[in-house]
Short mmCIF file of C-alpha atoms and ligand atoms in Angstrom, two decimals:
data_model
loop_
_atom_site.label_atom_id
_atom_site.label_comp_id
_atom_site.label_asym_id
_atom_site.label_seq_id
_atom_site.Cartn_x
_atom_site.Cartn_y
_atom_site.Cartn_z
CA UNK A 25 144.63 117.18 110.64
CA UNK A 26 141.10 118.18 110.51
CA UNK A 27 138.48 115.98 109.31
CA UNK A 28 136.62 115.89 105.95
CA UNK A 29 135.28 119.71 105.68
CA UNK A 30 131.59 120.10 104.25
CA UNK A 31 131.49 123.15 101.82
CA UNK A 32 128.77 125.91 102.56
CA UNK A 33 125.59 125.49 100.16
CA UNK A 34 126.21 128.22 97.66
CA UNK A 35 123.61 130.46 97.15
CA UNK A 36 122.93 129.93 93.16
CA UNK A 37 122.87 132.88 90.94
CA UNK A 38 124.65 134.81 93.66
CA UNK A 39 127.68 135.77 91.56
CA UNK A 40 127.55 137.50 88.42
CA UNK A 41 129.36 135.62 85.75
CA UNK A 42 131.22 137.15 82.85
CA UNK A 43 131.86 135.36 79.83
CA UNK A 44 134.93 137.14 77.83
CA UNK A 45 136.66 135.88 74.67
CA UNK A 46 140.17 134.83 74.73
CA UNK A 47 141.62 138.02 73.23
CA UNK A 48 144.59 140.22 74.71
CA UNK A 49 143.96 141.51 78.12
CA UNK A 50 141.80 138.03 78.82
CA UNK A 51 144.74 136.33 80.85
CA UNK A 52 145.91 139.28 82.72
CA UNK A 53 142.04 139.67 83.68
CA UNK A 54 141.83 135.98 84.59
CA UNK A 55 145.31 136.44 86.78
CA UNK A 56 143.97 139.39 88.71
CA UNK A 57 140.65 137.98 89.64
CA UNK A 58 142.36 134.77 90.78
CA UNK A 59 144.52 136.95 92.90
CA UNK A 60 141.67 138.59 94.50
CA UNK A 61 140.19 134.98 95.43
CA UNK A 62 137.96 134.94 92.53
CA UNK A 63 136.96 131.71 90.51
CA UNK A 64 137.85 131.56 86.77
CA UNK A 65 137.01 128.85 84.18
CA UNK A 66 139.39 128.48 81.23
CA UNK A 67 140.41 126.18 78.82
CA UNK A 68 143.17 123.54 78.91
CA UNK A 69 144.07 121.35 76.12
CA UNK A 70 141.90 118.37 77.97
CA UNK A 71 138.59 120.02 79.07
CA UNK A 72 137.81 123.39 80.70
CA UNK A 73 139.01 123.84 84.05
CA UNK A 74 137.59 125.87 87.10
CA UNK A 75 140.57 127.55 88.65
CA UNK A 76 141.24 128.89 91.84
CA UNK A 77 144.73 130.27 93.52
CA UNK A 78 146.02 127.00 95.19
CA UNK A 79 147.47 128.60 98.08
CA UNK A 80 144.58 130.51 98.98
CA UNK A 81 142.27 128.20 101.28
CA UNK A 82 139.37 130.63 101.10
CA UNK A 83 139.26 130.56 97.19
CA UNK A 84 139.52 126.77 97.36
CA UNK A 85 136.84 126.43 99.49
CA UNK A 86 134.37 128.65 97.46
CA UNK A 87 135.49 126.52 94.56
CA UNK A 88 134.41 123.28 96.32
CA UNK A 89 131.12 124.86 96.93
CA UNK A 90 130.54 126.33 93.41
CA UNK A 91 130.98 122.72 92.00
CA UNK A 92 128.87 121.20 94.76
CA UNK A 93 132.02 118.66 95.38
CA UNK A 94 132.40 117.04 98.14
CA UNK A 95 135.51 118.37 100.03
CA UNK A 96 137.15 114.90 100.11
CA UNK A 97 137.80 114.90 96.73
CA UNK A 98 141.25 116.52 96.23
CA UNK A 99 142.25 118.96 93.40
CA UNK A 100 145.02 118.91 90.68
CA UNK A 101 147.48 121.61 91.17
CA UNK A 102 148.35 123.35 87.79
CA UNK A 103 151.80 125.12 87.13
CA UNK A 104 153.80 126.62 84.45
CA UNK A 105 156.76 124.08 84.36
CA UNK A 106 158.86 120.90 86.11
CA UNK A 107 160.73 123.26 88.48
CA UNK A 108 157.65 124.74 89.69
CA UNK A 109 156.28 121.25 90.29
CA UNK A 110 159.18 120.45 92.06
CA UNK A 111 158.52 122.82 94.51
CA UNK A 112 155.12 121.27 95.38
CA UNK A 113 155.97 117.41 95.48
CA UNK A 114 158.75 115.17 95.48
CA UNK A 115 159.77 113.85 92.10
CA UNK A 116 161.65 110.44 92.13
CA UNK A 117 163.73 109.11 89.04
CA UNK A 118 160.31 107.90 87.63
CA UNK A 119 158.54 110.92 88.10
CA UNK A 120 161.35 112.93 86.32
CA UNK A 121 161.31 110.66 83.62
CA UNK A 122 157.39 111.08 82.95
CA UNK A 123 157.38 114.81 83.57
CA UNK A 124 160.49 115.32 80.89
CA UNK A 125 158.52 113.45 78.33
CA UNK A 126 154.95 114.36 78.70
CA UNK A 127 154.83 117.98 79.98
CA UNK A 128 153.25 120.14 79.05
CA UNK A 129 150.67 117.68 78.41
CA UNK A 130 147.80 115.69 79.55
CA UNK A 131 149.15 113.75 82.20
CA UNK A 132 148.88 114.37 85.88
CA UNK A 133 151.43 112.74 88.54
CA UNK A 134 150.53 112.01 91.94
CA UNK A 135 153.14 112.38 94.01
CA UNK A 136 154.19 112.70 97.91
CA UNK A 137 153.61 116.30 98.86
CA UNK A 138 156.67 118.06 99.86
CA UNK A 139 157.05 119.52 103.20
CA UNK A 140 156.38 123.03 103.08
CA UNK A 141 154.47 122.91 99.78
CA UNK A 142 152.09 126.31 99.47
CA UNK A 143 148.95 124.59 98.23
CA UNK A 144 146.24 125.00 100.88
CA UNK A 145 145.51 121.63 102.86
CA UNK A 146 141.88 121.94 101.56
CA UNK A 147 142.85 121.43 98.32
CA UNK A 148 144.51 118.43 98.63
CA UNK A 149 141.74 117.20 101.20
CA UNK A 150 144.11 116.72 103.73
CA UNK A 151 146.27 114.07 101.98
CA UNK A 152 150.15 113.84 101.82
CA UNK A 153 150.04 113.11 98.39
CA UNK A 154 149.39 115.78 95.62
CA UNK A 155 148.32 115.72 92.25
CA UNK A 156 150.28 117.91 89.54
CA UNK A 157 150.26 118.85 86.47
CA UNK A 158 151.51 121.32 83.51
CA UNK A 159 148.58 121.93 81.03
CA UNK A 160 149.69 122.36 77.21
CA UNK A 161 147.40 125.34 76.66
CA UNK A 162 148.70 129.26 75.58
CA UNK A 163 145.84 130.92 77.45
CA UNK A 164 146.30 128.62 80.52
CA UNK A 165 149.78 128.57 80.98
CA UNK A 166 149.68 132.62 80.82
CA UNK A 167 147.01 132.76 83.45
CA UNK A 168 149.36 130.85 85.55
CA UNK A 169 152.53 132.72 84.80
CA UNK A 170 150.87 135.92 85.72
CA UNK A 171 149.60 134.59 88.89
CA UNK A 172 152.83 133.52 90.05
CA UNK A 173 150.90 130.49 91.89
CA UNK A 174 149.78 127.27 91.11
CA UNK A 175 146.34 126.86 90.16
CA UNK A 176 144.04 124.33 91.46
CA UNK A 177 141.45 123.29 88.55
CA UNK A 178 138.77 120.74 88.36
CA UNK A 179 136.96 120.14 85.39
CA UNK A 180 134.44 123.16 85.26
CA UNK A 181 131.31 121.18 85.60
CA UNK A 182 128.77 120.62 88.86
CA UNK A 183 129.97 117.77 90.27
CA UNK A 184 128.73 114.57 88.82
CA UNK A 185 128.08 116.21 85.84
CA UNK A 186 129.97 115.33 82.51
CA UNK A 187 133.58 117.53 81.84
CA UNK A 188 132.91 120.70 79.81
CA UNK A 189 134.89 120.96 76.32
CA UNK A 190 133.17 124.56 75.85
CA UNK A 191 132.53 127.69 77.42
CA UNK A 192 129.06 127.06 76.87
CA UNK A 193 128.84 123.81 78.89
CA UNK A 194 130.55 125.64 81.66
CA UNK A 195 128.13 128.41 81.74
CA UNK A 196 125.09 125.98 81.53
CA UNK A 197 126.72 124.42 84.68
CA UNK A 198 128.26 127.34 86.88
CA UNK A 199 126.33 130.45 85.63
CA UNK A 200 125.84 132.58 89.05
CA UNK A 201 128.63 130.54 90.89
CA UNK A 202 131.85 131.72 89.28
CA UNK A 203 133.27 135.05 88.48
CA UNK A 204 134.54 134.75 85.10
CA UNK A 205 134.62 132.03 81.72
CA UNK A 206 137.06 132.52 79.28
CA UNK A 207 135.75 131.48 75.69
CA UNK A 208 138.71 129.56 74.02
CA UNK A 209 136.61 127.57 71.85
CA UNK A 210 136.62 124.00 72.17
CA UNK A 211 139.11 122.10 73.93
CA UNK A 212 141.39 120.24 71.56
CA UNK A 213 141.78 116.78 73.52
CA UNK A 214 138.33 116.63 74.92
CA UNK A 215 138.91 114.06 77.79
CA UNK A 216 140.71 114.87 81.09
CA UNK A 217 144.34 114.03 81.56
CA UNK A 218 145.64 110.71 82.35
CA UNK A 219 146.56 110.44 86.32
CA UNK A 220 149.32 108.25 87.42
CA UNK A 221 150.45 107.71 90.72
CA UNK A 222 153.98 107.37 91.90
CA UNK A 223 153.68 106.69 95.60
CA UNK A 224 154.50 103.44 95.71
CA UNK A 225 154.62 101.27 92.51
CA UNK A 226 153.01 103.15 89.31
CA UNK A 227 149.42 103.19 89.07
CA UNK A 228 146.88 104.04 86.74
CA UNK A 229 144.35 106.40 88.59
CA UNK A 230 142.50 107.49 85.31
CA UNK A 231 143.00 106.45 81.85
CA UNK A 232 142.86 109.87 79.91
CA UNK A 233 144.19 112.06 77.24
CA UNK A 234 147.59 110.39 76.97
CA UNK A 235 147.11 106.60 76.04
CA UNK A 236 148.61 103.67 78.67
CA UNK A 237 150.85 102.81 75.86
CA UNK A 238 152.88 106.15 75.69
CA UNK A 239 153.55 105.82 79.51
CA UNK A 240 154.39 102.07 78.93
CA UNK A 241 157.17 103.25 76.67
CA UNK A 242 158.43 105.18 79.30
CA UNK A 243 158.48 102.87 82.37
CA UNK A 244 159.47 99.96 80.35
CA UNK A 245 156.13 98.22 81.61
CA UNK A 246 152.47 98.89 81.97
CA UNK A 247 151.65 100.86 84.82
CA UNK A 248 149.35 98.56 87.54
CA UNK A 249 145.35 99.97 87.24
CA UNK A 250 143.96 101.35 90.45
CA UNK A 251 143.03 98.51 92.37
CA UNK A 252 139.28 97.76 92.84
CA UNK A 253 138.55 99.25 96.13
CA UNK A 254 139.52 102.73 94.29
CA UNK A 255 136.17 102.35 92.45
CA UNK A 256 134.56 101.93 96.30
CA UNK A 257 133.15 105.37 97.36
CA UNK A 258 134.18 104.31 100.85
CA UNK A 259 137.55 103.38 100.04
CA UNK A 260 138.27 106.73 98.29
CA UNK A 261 141.88 106.65 97.58
CA UNK A 262 141.20 108.42 94.45
CA UNK A 263 137.87 109.56 94.96
CA UNK A 264 137.18 110.91 91.33
CA UNK A 265 136.90 106.96 90.51
CA UNK A 266 133.78 106.82 91.80
CA UNK A 267 131.81 104.69 89.51
CA UNK A 268 128.90 107.06 88.50
CA UNK A 269 131.15 110.09 88.12
CA UNK A 270 130.44 111.13 84.85
CA UNK A 271 126.66 111.05 84.81
CA UNK A 272 124.44 112.32 82.06
CA UNK A 273 120.50 112.07 83.35
CA UNK A 274 119.40 109.64 80.47
CA UNK A 275 120.44 105.91 80.77
CA UNK A 276 122.84 104.57 78.67
CA UNK A 277 122.90 101.37 76.60
CA UNK A 278 126.59 100.54 75.80
CA UNK A 279 127.81 98.53 72.87
CA UNK A 280 124.26 98.61 71.52
CA UNK A 281 124.14 96.91 67.97
CA UNK A 282 120.42 98.40 67.42
CA UNK A 283 118.27 101.48 68.19
CA UNK A 284 115.34 100.70 70.24
CA UNK A 285 111.95 102.97 69.81
CA UNK A 286 112.37 106.36 71.85
CA UNK A 287 116.45 105.98 72.12
CA UNK A 288 119.05 108.47 70.89
CA UNK A 289 121.84 106.91 69.04
CA UNK A 290 125.64 107.77 69.80
CA UNK A 291 127.28 106.62 66.99
CA UNK A 292 130.99 105.36 66.00
CA UNK A 293 132.17 104.84 62.50
CA UNK A 294 130.29 104.49 59.51
CA UNK A 295 128.34 101.14 60.19
CA UNK A 296 125.15 102.15 61.67
CA UNK A 297 123.11 100.10 63.64
CA UNK A 298 119.84 98.89 62.63
CA UNK A 299 117.03 101.08 63.74
CA UNK A 300 119.00 104.23 63.26
CA UNK A 301 116.36 105.57 61.34
CA UNK A 302 113.96 105.92 64.01
CA UNK A 303 116.38 107.37 66.37
CA UNK A 304 115.17 110.41 68.06
CA UNK A 305 118.40 111.89 67.57
CA UNK A 306 121.78 110.71 66.06
CA UNK A 307 125.21 112.04 66.83
CA UNK A 308 128.35 110.33 65.22
CA UNK A 309 131.68 110.59 67.68
CA UNK A 310 133.60 110.20 64.62
CA UNK A 311 132.07 109.12 61.01
CA UNK A 312 135.59 108.34 60.13
CA UNK A 313 136.32 105.89 63.12
CA UNK A 314 139.11 108.33 64.59
CA UNK A 315 139.53 107.84 68.38
CA UNK A 316 141.10 111.31 68.41
CA UNK A 317 138.09 113.09 66.89
CA UNK A 318 136.10 111.24 69.00
CA UNK A 319 137.38 111.91 72.46
CA UNK A 320 137.16 115.71 71.57
CA UNK A 321 133.35 115.13 70.61
CA UNK A 322 132.60 112.76 73.61
CA UNK A 323 131.36 115.18 76.24
CA UNK A 324 129.78 117.52 73.90
CA UNK A 325 127.90 114.78 72.29
CA UNK A 326 126.51 113.33 75.37
CA UNK A 327 125.23 116.53 76.56
CA UNK A 328 123.44 117.27 73.71
CA UNK A 329 121.70 113.63 73.61
CA UNK A 330 121.23 113.93 77.50
CA UNK A 331 119.04 117.08 76.25
CA UNK A 332 117.20 115.17 73.61
CA UNK A 333 114.56 113.70 75.57
CA UNK A 334 115.24 110.08 74.42
CA UNK A 335 114.15 107.52 76.73
CA UNK A 336 117.99 106.34 76.49
CA UNK A 337 120.85 106.42 74.53
CA UNK A 338 122.26 103.70 72.57
CA UNK A 339 125.94 103.68 72.36
CA UNK A 340 128.00 101.83 69.86
CA UNK A 341 131.16 99.93 70.37
CA UNK A 342 134.29 101.84 70.65
CA UNK A 343 137.69 100.18 70.25
CA UNK A 344 139.55 100.05 73.43
CA UNK A 345 143.28 100.92 71.92
CA UNK A 346 144.82 104.18 72.26
CA UNK A 347 142.21 107.25 73.27
CA UNK A 348 139.60 104.34 73.60
CA UNK A 349 140.58 103.40 76.75
CA UNK A 350 139.47 106.67 78.21
CA UNK A 351 136.47 106.96 76.04
CA UNK A 352 135.34 103.47 76.95
CA UNK A 353 136.16 104.62 80.86
CA UNK A 354 133.86 107.74 80.74
CA UNK A 355 131.28 105.76 78.78
CA UNK A 356 131.32 103.05 81.48
CA UNK A 357 131.03 105.70 84.35
CA UNK A 358 128.41 107.70 82.72
CA UNK A 359 126.18 104.09 82.15
CA UNK A 360 126.72 102.97 85.67
CA UNK A 361 123.73 103.03 88.08
CA UNK A 362 123.44 105.69 90.70
CA UNK A 363 121.33 106.64 93.37
CA UNK A 364 119.80 109.90 92.06
O1 TXA B 409 142.33 117.11 82.39
C1 TXA B 409 142.12 117.28 83.65
O2 TXA B 409 143.00 116.97 84.91
C2 TXA B 409 141.29 118.64 83.71
C3 TXA B 409 142.05 119.99 83.54
C4 TXA B 409 140.78 121.06 83.91
O3 TXA B 409 143.02 120.17 84.14
N1 TXA B 409 141.28 118.51 85.78
C5 TXA B 409 140.38 117.46 85.91
O4 TXA B 409 140.37 117.80 87.44
O5 TXA B 409 139.80 116.55 85.58
P1 TXA B 409 139.43 116.86 88.46
O6 TXA B 409 139.15 117.74 89.65
O7 TXA B 409 137.70 116.91 87.54
O8 TXA B 409 139.93 115.27 88.36
C6 TXA B 409 140.86 115.25 88.97
C7 TXA B 409 141.22 113.88 89.82
C8 TXA B 409 140.08 113.58 90.50
O9 TXA B 409 139.33 112.43 90.23
C9 TXA B 409 140.54 113.59 92.06
O10 TXA B 409 140.09 112.79 92.68
C10 TXA B 409 142.11 113.07 91.67
O11 TXA B 409 142.22 113.90 90.27
N2 TXA B 409 143.17 113.19 92.46
C11 TXA B 409 143.86 114.89 92.88
N3 TXA B 409 144.09 114.54 93.68
C12 TXA B 409 144.68 113.49 94.27
C13 TXA B 409 145.51 112.64 94.90
N4 TXA B 409 146.13 113.38 95.80
N5 TXA B 409 145.38 111.32 95.33
C14 TXA B 409 144.58 110.61 94.56
N6 TXA B 409 143.92 111.38 93.32
C15 TXA B 409 143.63 112.62 93.20
MG1 MG B 410 136.07 116.23 87.28
#
């Protein structure tokens, strides 16, 4: 096995990026582009993904370069259904149960990679495990079906930026770096898939669009949380767990009960904190306090407030239940200190 491969620096603005609406012919065009080794951003039910043919190592290398993603960070293989997933990974009884219950949908399973798995080693960063998911989005499914291969698709943002939930977000990050962007409107769920590893015991690697209690119901117990070592970029069991992965440039102040001069406010619910009237900009994840609505708005609102030239972003407390776990996870990462 070779060591980590450092992707070549892409030349920004080199690729003419086309944006097309999700109309008849879009899936066929996307699949043709992927088959030719191209990069296509498309909506899924969670966030927009940047797709490449998972079996084409050159296309996968191009994808890492376009994202500016360290190549040790493995990708999720998106497939059409459970039988297709079984060709990539070894499913034990627990994996079968979770897949039967939640696919298609916002759940990614990390499983032992099957011998002869056609996914390029680069896409799994040389690990002997593989992340697989069956997305619940008509267009995404149509593209995968037409290509006839698994599609690796990380969130379609530059590495370290927040995930895109609209085609415009994708364009802001990746114009000149990808071939095609399909505009299918805002992503319904708004946060990435929940990732559960079933390598040894069930481990929740990333809270996401499928709430923990749903998984508990099938497992009969809570999945264990990923150990602290996963949060350590040196340990990199699940590299995407790096603490400051979801990073706006503006500093976030969590659980704010007031708004300080110069700050923007990311609100939740109806009771706005004192100082709101002086905020540089106010966005409310969900005035009604609905966590589904809040998840769908999260990344879009973070991007907008990041551009508001505020001294900081005050973020109101968001409850932890249901999708609140994933929302709090992304907010904590966005608020984590970082080097650059
Ligand atoms: O909702 C989603 O999952 C979106 C849409 C586009 O499907 N995709 C997405 O991919 O969020 P990405 O690459 O941004 O995040 C995938 C995460 C990364 O943190 C990566 O480290 C982790 O999955 N991962 C992938 N393969 C893994 C493996 N074999 N073991 C542990 N973690 C893995
Ligand atoms: Mg991502």
